[in-house]
Amino acid sequence: MMKIIAHRGNIYGPNKERENSPEYIEEAIVNGYDVEVDLRYIDGGFYLGHDSAKYKVDFKFLSKTELWIHCKNFGALNYLIDSDLNYFYHDGDNYTLTSHNFIWCYPRMIGASMNTVCVLPEWGVDEVDESHFAICTDFADDYYDKTNFI
């Protein structure tokens, strides 16, 4: 069964005001989705936020099995390297490997297998290939309704 990952907690489309907030992430998890989050480690603290360190969280929050943690700086990547958390780092790479050995595919990149995550298919992929392990989307609810993959 294909997993659907709510990009930054988004279920019904991009929501810049709420994305990456702990409450928004919890709502997506309660609704049955995994969630991609953006993480920074700065001055001994963990912060969520796409463009900046916006929401302080603790390690317990990051330990949720539903999270796919996008490390946004070296500090986050270096801190998590000895953890069992599901994390990755990329900066425009077409493909990157997560700590749980999934291939995170940049939007519009071709490649589907039982180990790939198709990121933001709404940016130009006509059909989602069912052979992906997961998709990461701002429209999790729409993809759930269309595919019923969960």
PDB file of C-alpha atoms in Angstrom, residues 6-144:
ATOM      1  CA  ALA A   6       1.681  15.478   4.214  1.00  0.00           C
ATOM      2  CA  HIS A   7       4.329  17.991   3.083  1.00  0.00           C
ATOM      3  CA  ARG A   8       5.006  20.243   6.121  1.00  0.00           C
ATOM      4  CA  GLY A   9       1.663  19.058   7.534  1.00  0.00           C
ATOM      5  CA  ASN A  10      -0.377  20.265   4.551  1.00  0.00           C
ATOM      6  CA  ILE A  11      -3.451  18.138   3.864  1.00  0.00           C
ATOM      7  CA  TYR A  12      -5.710  20.480   1.861  1.00  0.00           C
ATOM      8  CA  GLY A  13      -3.081  22.537   0.015  1.00  0.00           C
ATOM      9  CA  PRO A  14      -0.248  24.877   1.027  1.00  0.00           C
ATOM     10  CA  ASN A  15      -0.863  26.852   4.207  1.00  0.00           C
ATOM     11  CA  LYS A  16       2.173  29.102   4.773  1.00  0.00           C
ATOM     12  CA  GLU A  17       0.845  30.380   8.112  1.00  0.00           C
ATOM     13  CA  ARG A  18       0.528  26.924   9.685  1.00  0.00           C
ATOM     14  CA  GLU A  19       2.940  24.616   7.895  1.00  0.00           C
ATOM     15  CA  ASN A  20       5.641  23.075  10.072  1.00  0.00           C
ATOM     16  CA  SER A  21       3.866  24.161  13.280  1.00  0.00           C
ATOM     17  CA  PRO A  22       3.649  21.382  15.872  1.00  0.00           C
ATOM     18  CA  GLU A  23      -0.158  21.673  16.080  1.00  0.00           C
ATOM     19  CA  TYR A  24      -0.538  21.412  12.302  1.00  0.00           C
ATOM     20  CA  ILE A  25       1.772  18.397  12.193  1.00  0.00           C
ATOM     21  CA  GLU A  26      -0.235  16.699  14.953  1.00  0.00           C
ATOM     22  CA  GLU A  27      -3.472  17.306  13.026  1.00  0.00           C
ATOM     23  CA  ALA A  28      -2.036  15.561   9.965  1.00  0.00           C
ATOM     24  CA  ILE A  29      -0.849  12.611  12.062  1.00  0.00           C
ATOM     25  CA  VAL A  30      -4.248  12.305  13.770  1.00  0.00           C
ATOM     26  CA  ASN A  31      -5.799  12.215  10.284  1.00  0.00           C
ATOM     27  CA  GLY A  32      -3.632   9.196   9.427  1.00  0.00           C
ATOM     28  CA  TYR A  33      -0.790  10.777   7.466  1.00  0.00           C
ATOM     29  CA  ASP A  34       2.958  10.744   7.825  1.00  0.00           C
ATOM     30  CA  VAL A  35       4.450  14.247   7.734  1.00  0.00           C
ATOM     31  CA  GLU A  36       7.567  15.795   6.179  1.00  0.00           C
ATOM     32  CA  VAL A  37       9.002  18.490   8.458  1.00  0.00           C
ATOM     33  CA  ASP A  38      11.855  20.990   8.047  1.00  0.00           C
ATOM     34  CA  LEU A  39      14.316  20.938  10.954  1.00  0.00           C
ATOM     35  CA  ARG A  40      17.210  23.101  12.106  1.00  0.00           C
ATOM     36  CA  TYR A  41      19.460  22.588  15.125  1.00  0.00           C
ATOM     37  CA  ILE A  42      20.677  25.952  16.437  1.00  0.00           C
ATOM     38  CA  ASP A  43      22.409  26.793  19.732  1.00  0.00           C
ATOM     39  CA  GLY A  44      21.397  23.513  21.353  1.00  0.00           C
ATOM     40  CA  GLY A  45      17.745  23.617  20.271  1.00  0.00           C
ATOM     41  CA  PHE A  46      15.562  22.061  17.578  1.00  0.00           C
ATOM     42  CA  TYR A  47      13.427  24.337  15.413  1.00  0.00           C
ATOM     43  CA  LEU A  48      10.873  23.641  12.697  1.00  0.00           C
ATOM     44  CA  GLY A  49      10.337  25.971   9.764  1.00  0.00           C
ATOM     45  CA  HIS A  50      11.008  25.984   6.041  1.00  0.00           C
ATOM     46  CA  ASP A  51      12.817  29.299   5.615  1.00  0.00           C
ATOM     47  CA  SER A  52      13.720  30.018   9.230  1.00  0.00           C
ATOM     48  CA  ALA A  53      13.782  28.542  12.736  1.00  0.00           C
ATOM     49  CA  LYS A  54      10.161  29.268  13.619  1.00  0.00           C
ATOM     50  CA  TYR A  55       8.860  26.644  16.092  1.00  0.00           C
ATOM     51  CA  LYS A  56      10.940  25.218  18.934  1.00  0.00           C
ATOM     52  CA  VAL A  57      10.391  21.488  19.548  1.00  0.00           C
ATOM     53  CA  ASP A  58      12.079  18.837  21.648  1.00  0.00           C
ATOM     54  CA  PHE A  59      13.621  15.499  20.722  1.00  0.00           C
ATOM     55  CA  LYS A  60      10.541  13.645  21.988  1.00  0.00           C
ATOM     56  CA  PHE A  61       8.411  15.469  19.401  1.00  0.00           C
ATOM     57  CA  LEU A  62      10.893  14.515  16.670  1.00  0.00           C
ATOM     58  CA  SER A  63      10.736  10.866  17.754  1.00  0.00           C
ATOM     59  CA  LYS A  64       7.275  10.372  16.261  1.00  0.00           C
ATOM     60  CA  THR A  65       7.479   7.475  13.808  1.00  0.00           C
ATOM     61  CA  GLU A  66       5.271   9.353  11.330  1.00  0.00           C
ATOM     62  CA  LEU A  67       7.875  12.066  10.711  1.00  0.00           C
ATOM     63  CA  TRP A  68      10.155  12.379   7.688  1.00  0.00           C
ATOM     64  CA  ILE A  69      12.687  14.945   8.888  1.00  0.00           C
ATOM     65  CA  HIS A  70      14.281  17.220   6.289  1.00  0.00           C
ATOM     66  CA  CYS A  71      17.454  18.522   7.931  1.00  0.00           C
ATOM     67  CA  LYS A  72      17.883  22.112   6.817  1.00  0.00           C
ATOM     68  CA  ASN A  73      21.338  22.668   8.300  1.00  0.00           C
ATOM     69  CA  PHE A  74      24.475  20.750   9.197  1.00  0.00           C
ATOM     70  CA  GLY A  75      23.644  20.967  12.896  1.00  0.00           C
ATOM     71  CA  ALA A  76      20.401  19.013  12.479  1.00  0.00           C
ATOM     72  CA  LEU A  77      22.021  16.416  10.234  1.00  0.00           C
ATOM     73  CA  ASN A  78      24.994  15.977  12.546  1.00  0.00           C
ATOM     74  CA  TYR A  79      22.808  15.701  15.674  1.00  0.00           C
ATOM     75  CA  LEU A  80      20.502  13.071  14.171  1.00  0.00           C
ATOM     76  CA  ILE A  81      23.204  10.900  12.610  1.00  0.00           C
ATOM     77  CA  ASP A  82      23.331   8.545  15.604  1.00  0.00           C
ATOM     78  CA  SER A  83      19.551   8.411  16.040  1.00  0.00           C
ATOM     79  CA  ASP A  84      16.986   5.954  14.704  1.00  0.00           C
ATOM     80  CA  LEU A  85      14.870   8.806  13.335  1.00  0.00           C
ATOM     81  CA  ASN A  86      13.864   8.997   9.677  1.00  0.00           C
ATOM     82  CA  TYR A  87      15.788  11.986   8.300  1.00  0.00           C
ATOM     83  CA  PHE A  88      17.523  13.242   5.180  1.00  0.00           C
ATOM     84  CA  TYR A  89      19.343  16.251   3.779  1.00  0.00           C
ATOM     85  CA  HIS A  90      19.311  17.623   0.254  1.00  0.00           C
ATOM     86  CA  ASP A  91      19.907  20.905  -1.480  1.00  0.00           C
ATOM     87  CA  GLY A  92      18.483  20.630  -4.970  1.00  0.00           C
ATOM     88  CA  ASP A  93      19.654  17.053  -5.521  1.00  0.00           C
ATOM     89  CA  ASN A  94      17.545  15.003  -7.902  1.00  0.00           C
ATOM     90  CA  TYR A  95      17.637  12.081  -5.472  1.00  0.00           C
ATOM     91  CA  THR A  96      18.759  11.654  -1.901  1.00  0.00           C
ATOM     92  CA  LEU A  97      18.809   8.680   0.442  1.00  0.00           C
ATOM     93  CA  THR A  98      16.987   8.860   3.776  1.00  0.00           C
ATOM     94  CA  SER A  99      18.389   7.355   6.957  1.00  0.00           C
ATOM     95  CA  HIS A 100      15.811   4.560   6.553  1.00  0.00           C
ATOM     96  CA  ASN A 101      17.061   3.803   3.026  1.00  0.00           C
ATOM     97  CA  PHE A 102      14.276   5.366   0.998  1.00  0.00           C
ATOM     98  CA  ILE A 103      15.048   7.333  -2.159  1.00  0.00           C
ATOM     99  CA  TRP A 104      13.613  10.854  -1.845  1.00  0.00           C
ATOM    100  CA  CYS A 105      12.925  12.008  -5.439  1.00  0.00           C
ATOM    101  CA  TYR A 106      13.010  15.726  -6.176  1.00  0.00           C
ATOM    102  CA  PRO A 107       9.830  16.995  -7.907  1.00  0.00           C
ATOM    103  CA  ARG A 108       9.494  15.939 -11.553  1.00  0.00           C
ATOM    104  CA  MET A 109      12.224  13.290 -11.294  1.00  0.00           C
ATOM    105  CA  ILE A 110      11.457   9.969 -12.920  1.00  0.00           C
ATOM    106  CA  GLY A 111      11.993   6.799 -10.969  1.00  0.00           C
ATOM    107  CA  ALA A 112       9.586   4.553  -9.145  1.00  0.00           C
ATOM    108  CA  SER A 113      10.261   1.534  -6.996  1.00  0.00           C
ATOM    109  CA  MET A 114       9.218   0.070  -3.688  1.00  0.00           C
ATOM    110  CA  ASN A 115      11.875   2.338  -2.125  1.00  0.00           C
ATOM    111  CA  THR A 116      11.059   5.722  -3.681  1.00  0.00           C
ATOM    112  CA  VAL A 117       9.135   8.716  -2.386  1.00  0.00           C
ATOM    113  CA  CYS A 118       7.619  10.845  -5.153  1.00  0.00           C
ATOM    114  CA  VAL A 119       7.807  14.443  -3.897  1.00  0.00           C
ATOM    115  CA  LEU A 120       5.146  17.004  -4.865  1.00  0.00           C
ATOM    116  CA  PRO A 121       3.602  15.098  -7.777  1.00  0.00           C
ATOM    117  CA  GLU A 122       1.190  18.022  -8.197  1.00  0.00           C
ATOM    118  CA  TRP A 123       4.113  19.973  -9.702  1.00  0.00           C
ATOM    119  CA  GLY A 124       3.947  18.082 -12.953  1.00  0.00           C
ATOM    120  CA  VAL A 125       3.558  14.328 -12.679  1.00  0.00           C
ATOM    121  CA  ASP A 126       0.420  13.362 -14.578  1.00  0.00           C
ATOM    122  CA  GLU A 127      -0.144  10.100 -12.764  1.00  0.00           C
ATOM    123  CA  VAL A 128       1.281   8.733  -9.569  1.00  0.00           C
ATOM    124  CA  ASP A 129       2.951   5.400 -10.208  1.00  0.00           C
ATOM    125  CA  GLU A 130       1.620   2.860  -7.718  1.00  0.00           C
ATOM    126  CA  SER A 131       5.063   1.276  -7.449  1.00  0.00           C
ATOM    127  CA  HIS A 132       6.342   4.199  -5.307  1.00  0.00           C
ATOM    128  CA  PHE A 133       6.613   3.496  -1.601  1.00  0.00           C
ATOM    129  CA  ALA A 134       5.069   6.905  -0.878  1.00  0.00           C
ATOM    130  CA  ILE A 135       4.164  10.327  -2.189  1.00  0.00           C
ATOM    131  CA  CYS A 136       4.827  13.591  -0.350  1.00  0.00           C
ATOM    132  CA  THR A 137       2.253  16.229  -1.230  1.00  0.00           C
ATOM    133  CA  ASP A 138       0.594  19.452  -0.116  1.00  0.00           C
ATOM    134  CA  PHE A 139      -2.739  17.850  -1.085  1.00  0.00           C
ATOM    135  CA  ALA A 140      -2.685  14.674   1.007  1.00  0.00           C
ATOM    136  CA  ASP A 141      -6.463  14.504   1.281  1.00  0.00           C
ATOM    137  CA  ASP A 142      -6.942  14.796  -2.496  1.00  0.00           C
ATOM    138  CA  TYR A 143      -4.443  12.015  -3.157  1.00  0.00           C
ATOM    139  CA  TYR A 144      -6.059   9.851  -0.516  1.00  0.00           C
TER     140      TYR A 144
END
